[in-house]
Amino acid sequence: MSDENFERELRVRKIRNGTVIDHITNGMALKVLKILGICGKEDNIVSIVMHVPSEKIGRKDIVKIEGKELDPQEVDKIALISPSATINIVRDYKIIKKEKVKLPEVIEGFPKCVNPNCITNSGEPVSQRFRVEERAPLLIRCEYCGKLMNSDEILRYI
Ligand code: CTP
Ligand code: ZN
């Protein structure tokens, strides 16, 4: 085991069953929880580590959610704020699936639209829907009002 791994083990131990979201862009762990709708009321044990040294990306965040296998659709939304994240599904301590997040074509339910006059900001029961217009640099377009949002705006409106 490398020093880095050993250090990591001491911080958060391995989980028996659940999902490990690894290689999260440094500092983005709390936004990841928000995207997944995890607010602290759930019963699952959730571990968050921020600013861990990483050989691949300098520093990174990690989120571990015990007792829950997240499905790819909900997890892929994380690609909007953390394209390097990997999703590890763990069963009985073993990783049975490891995948990089993939940016979906359509994003639903977040972020808030940057346009205050958009129907999704009017109090009507219409939830957000954006289409990915460009991937690098990232641009998404609101399907209701047509407004474009870039990465900075997405981060501010999550
Ligand atoms: N992990 C865990 N519980 C397990 C197995 C793995 O919490 N039962 C965590 C590890 O601590 C690590 C992540 O899941 O943060 C990925 O584990 P692994 O694939 O063993 O590590 P690496 O080889 O470093 O991953 P990668 O190749 O994706 O960098
Ligand atoms: Zn809009």
Short mmCIF file of C-alpha atoms and ligand atoms in Angstrom, two decimals:
data_model
loop_
_atom_site.label_atom_id
_atom_site.label_comp_id
_atom_site.label_asym_id
_atom_site.label_seq_id
_atom_site.Cartn_x
_atom_site.Cartn_y
_atom_site.Cartn_z
CA MET A 1 0.00 0.00 0.00
CA SER A 2 1.43 3.42 -0.93
CA ASP A 3 1.83 6.16 1.69
CA GLU A 4 -1.01 8.00 0.09
CA ASN A 5 -3.33 5.03 0.38
CA PHE A 6 -2.27 4.34 3.94
CA GLU A 7 -2.98 7.92 4.90
CA ARG A 8 -6.34 7.73 3.23
CA GLU A 9 -7.26 4.55 5.08
CA LEU A 10 -6.66 6.30 8.37
CA ARG A 11 -9.00 9.10 7.43
CA VAL A 12 -12.00 7.08 6.32
CA ARG A 13 -12.18 3.35 6.51
CA LYS A 14 -13.42 1.09 3.73
CA ILE A 15 -17.14 0.54 3.47
CA ARG A 16 -18.89 -2.80 3.28
CA ASN A 17 -21.74 -1.88 0.93
CA GLY A 18 -22.59 1.28 -0.93
CA THR A 19 -21.11 3.91 -3.23
CA VAL A 20 -17.77 5.67 -3.17
CA ILE A 21 -17.54 8.81 -5.29
CA ASP A 22 -13.83 9.34 -5.73
CA HIS A 23 -11.63 11.89 -7.56
CA ILE A 24 -14.14 14.66 -6.95
CA THR A 25 -12.78 18.07 -7.96
CA ASN A 26 -11.13 19.62 -4.91
CA GLY A 27 -13.67 21.39 -2.70
CA MET A 28 -16.78 20.15 -4.53
CA ALA A 29 -17.92 17.44 -2.08
CA LEU A 30 -20.69 19.51 -0.54
CA LYS A 31 -22.07 20.45 -3.96
CA VAL A 32 -22.01 16.75 -4.88
CA LEU A 33 -24.19 15.97 -1.85
CA LYS A 34 -26.54 18.75 -2.85
CA ILE A 35 -26.84 17.40 -6.41
CA LEU A 36 -27.63 13.95 -5.02
CA GLY A 37 -30.28 15.44 -2.72
CA ILE A 38 -28.48 14.28 0.42
CA CYS A 39 -29.31 16.80 3.11
CA GLY A 40 -28.53 15.03 6.38
CA LYS A 41 -31.96 13.61 7.12
CA GLU A 42 -31.19 10.21 5.59
CA ASP A 43 -30.30 7.16 7.66
CA ASN A 44 -27.31 6.19 5.53
CA ILE A 45 -23.85 6.74 6.93
CA VAL A 46 -22.19 9.38 4.75
CA SER A 47 -18.46 10.19 4.95
CA ILE A 48 -16.97 13.24 3.34
CA VAL A 49 -13.26 13.88 2.95
CA MET A 50 -12.05 17.11 1.41
CA HIS A 51 -8.65 18.24 0.09
CA VAL A 52 -7.03 14.79 0.15
CA PRO A 53 -3.67 14.61 -1.69
CA SER A 54 -4.09 12.71 -4.96
CA GLU A 55 -1.46 11.54 -7.43
CA LYS A 56 -3.83 12.06 -10.37
CA ILE A 57 -5.40 15.45 -9.67
CA GLY A 58 -3.31 17.14 -6.96
CA ARG A 59 -6.02 17.28 -4.35
CA LYS A 60 -9.46 15.75 -4.37
CA ASP A 61 -12.61 15.17 -2.34
CA ILE A 62 -14.23 11.80 -1.63
CA VAL A 63 -17.82 11.00 -0.64
CA LYS A 64 -18.84 7.58 0.66
CA ILE A 65 -22.49 6.66 1.00
CA GLU A 66 -23.07 3.43 2.87
CA GLY A 67 -25.99 1.14 2.19
CA LYS A 68 -26.93 2.80 -1.08
CA GLU A 69 -25.99 1.98 -4.68
CA LEU A 70 -26.54 5.17 -6.61
CA ASP A 71 -27.86 4.73 -10.11
CA PRO A 72 -25.83 6.10 -13.05
CA GLN A 73 -28.44 8.72 -14.02
CA GLU A 74 -28.33 10.47 -10.70
CA VAL A 75 -24.60 10.13 -10.46
CA ASP A 76 -23.87 11.41 -13.98
CA LYS A 77 -25.18 14.85 -12.98
CA ILE A 78 -22.03 15.14 -10.91
CA ALA A 79 -20.09 15.44 -14.19
CA LEU A 80 -21.37 19.02 -14.45
CA ILE A 81 -19.21 20.13 -11.52
CA SER A 82 -16.66 17.34 -11.35
CA PRO A 83 -15.80 15.69 -14.69
CA SER A 84 -12.98 13.61 -13.19
CA ALA A 85 -15.15 11.88 -10.56
CA THR A 86 -15.31 8.08 -10.48
CA ILE A 87 -18.15 6.05 -9.09
CA ASN A 88 -17.30 2.84 -7.26
CA ILE A 89 -20.09 0.48 -6.30
CA VAL A 90 -19.07 -1.64 -3.31
CA ARG A 91 -20.55 -4.97 -2.26
CA ASP A 92 -19.15 -6.90 0.65
CA TYR A 93 -16.03 -4.67 0.68
CA LYS A 94 -15.26 -5.35 -3.01
CA ILE A 95 -15.61 -2.86 -5.83
CA ILE A 96 -17.99 -4.55 -8.24
CA LYS A 97 -18.24 -1.60 -10.62
CA LYS A 98 -16.01 1.40 -11.30
CA GLU A 99 -17.08 4.07 -13.75
CA LYS A 100 -16.22 7.63 -14.66
CA VAL A 101 -19.13 10.04 -14.57
CA LYS A 102 -20.53 10.84 -18.02
CA LEU A 103 -22.09 14.19 -18.77
CA PRO A 104 -25.74 13.58 -19.78
CA GLU A 105 -27.40 15.37 -22.72
CA VAL A 106 -30.17 16.73 -20.53
CA ILE A 107 -29.97 17.91 -16.91
CA GLU A 108 -33.15 17.91 -14.86
CA GLY A 109 -34.03 19.35 -11.46
CA PHE A 110 -31.08 21.73 -11.06
CA PRO A 111 -29.41 24.27 -11.21
CA LYS A 112 -31.72 27.22 -10.71
CA CYS A 113 -32.06 29.08 -14.02
CA VAL A 114 -29.96 32.26 -14.14
CA ASN A 115 -32.93 34.15 -15.65
CA PRO A 116 -35.15 35.50 -12.84
CA ASN A 117 -38.10 35.69 -15.25
CA CYS A 118 -37.85 32.03 -16.29
CA ILE A 119 -40.99 29.99 -15.63
CA THR A 120 -38.89 27.67 -13.45
CA ASN A 121 -38.35 30.65 -11.09
CA SER A 122 -41.98 31.76 -11.05
CA GLY A 123 -43.31 29.52 -8.31
CA GLU A 124 -45.12 27.33 -10.90
CA PRO A 125 -44.57 23.58 -10.45
CA VAL A 126 -42.14 23.42 -13.38
CA SER A 127 -38.76 21.93 -12.61
CA GLN A 128 -35.55 22.91 -14.37
CA ARG A 129 -34.50 21.29 -17.61
CA PHE A 130 -31.27 22.13 -19.42
CA ARG A 131 -29.63 20.77 -22.55
CA VAL A 132 -25.85 20.47 -22.73
CA GLU A 133 -24.90 22.80 -25.55
CA GLU A 134 -21.10 22.59 -25.30
CA ARG A 135 -18.89 20.31 -23.24
CA ALA A 136 -15.55 22.09 -23.01
CA PRO A 137 -15.92 24.80 -21.91
CA LEU A 138 -19.25 23.76 -20.51
CA LEU A 139 -22.42 25.56 -21.58
CA ILE A 140 -25.97 24.47 -20.82
CA ARG A 141 -29.17 25.98 -22.19
CA CYS A 142 -32.47 26.28 -20.32
CA GLU A 143 -35.15 24.45 -22.30
CA TYR A 144 -37.80 26.92 -21.12
CA CYS A 145 -36.28 30.37 -21.62
CA GLY A 146 -33.24 29.58 -23.80
CA LYS A 147 -30.78 31.25 -21.46
CA LEU A 148 -27.21 29.87 -21.51
CA MET A 149 -25.29 29.12 -18.31
CA ASN A 150 -21.53 28.56 -18.02
CA SER A 151 -19.61 26.61 -15.35
CA ASP A 152 -19.29 29.55 -12.95
CA GLU A 153 -23.00 30.25 -13.15
CA ILE A 154 -23.87 26.58 -12.74
CA LEU A 155 -21.78 26.44 -9.56
CA ARG A 156 -23.40 29.56 -8.16
CA TYR A 157 -26.93 28.34 -8.90
CA ILE A 158 -26.69 24.78 -7.59
N1 CTP B 1 -13.22 2.00 -1.10
C1 CTP B 1 -13.99 1.95 0.06
N2 CTP B 1 -14.47 0.77 0.51
C2 CTP B 1 -14.20 -0.39 -0.12
C3 CTP B 1 -13.41 -0.37 -1.29
C4 CTP B 1 -12.93 0.85 -1.75
O1 CTP B 1 -14.27 2.99 0.65
N3 CTP B 1 -14.68 -1.51 0.38
C5 CTP B 1 -12.73 3.30 -1.59
C6 CTP B 1 -11.23 3.46 -1.52
O2 CTP B 1 -10.84 3.96 -0.27
C7 CTP B 1 -10.98 4.48 -2.62
C8 CTP B 1 -12.08 4.17 -3.65
O3 CTP B 1 -13.05 3.40 -2.95
O4 CTP B 1 -11.19 5.81 -2.15
C9 CTP B 1 -11.56 3.41 -4.83
O5 CTP B 1 -10.90 2.25 -4.38
P1 CTP B 1 -9.79 1.49 -5.25
O6 CTP B 1 -10.31 1.23 -6.62
O7 CTP B 1 -9.31 0.33 -4.43
O8 CTP B 1 -8.65 2.58 -5.24
P2 CTP B 1 -7.76 3.08 -6.46
O9 CTP B 1 -7.18 1.92 -7.16
O10 CTP B 1 -6.84 4.11 -5.88
O11 CTP B 1 -8.87 3.77 -7.35
P3 CTP B 1 -8.66 4.49 -8.79
O12 CTP B 1 -8.01 3.51 -9.70
O13 CTP B 1 -10.07 4.82 -9.20
O14 CTP B 1 -7.83 5.71 -8.52
ZN ZN B 2 -34.74 29.40 -17.79
#
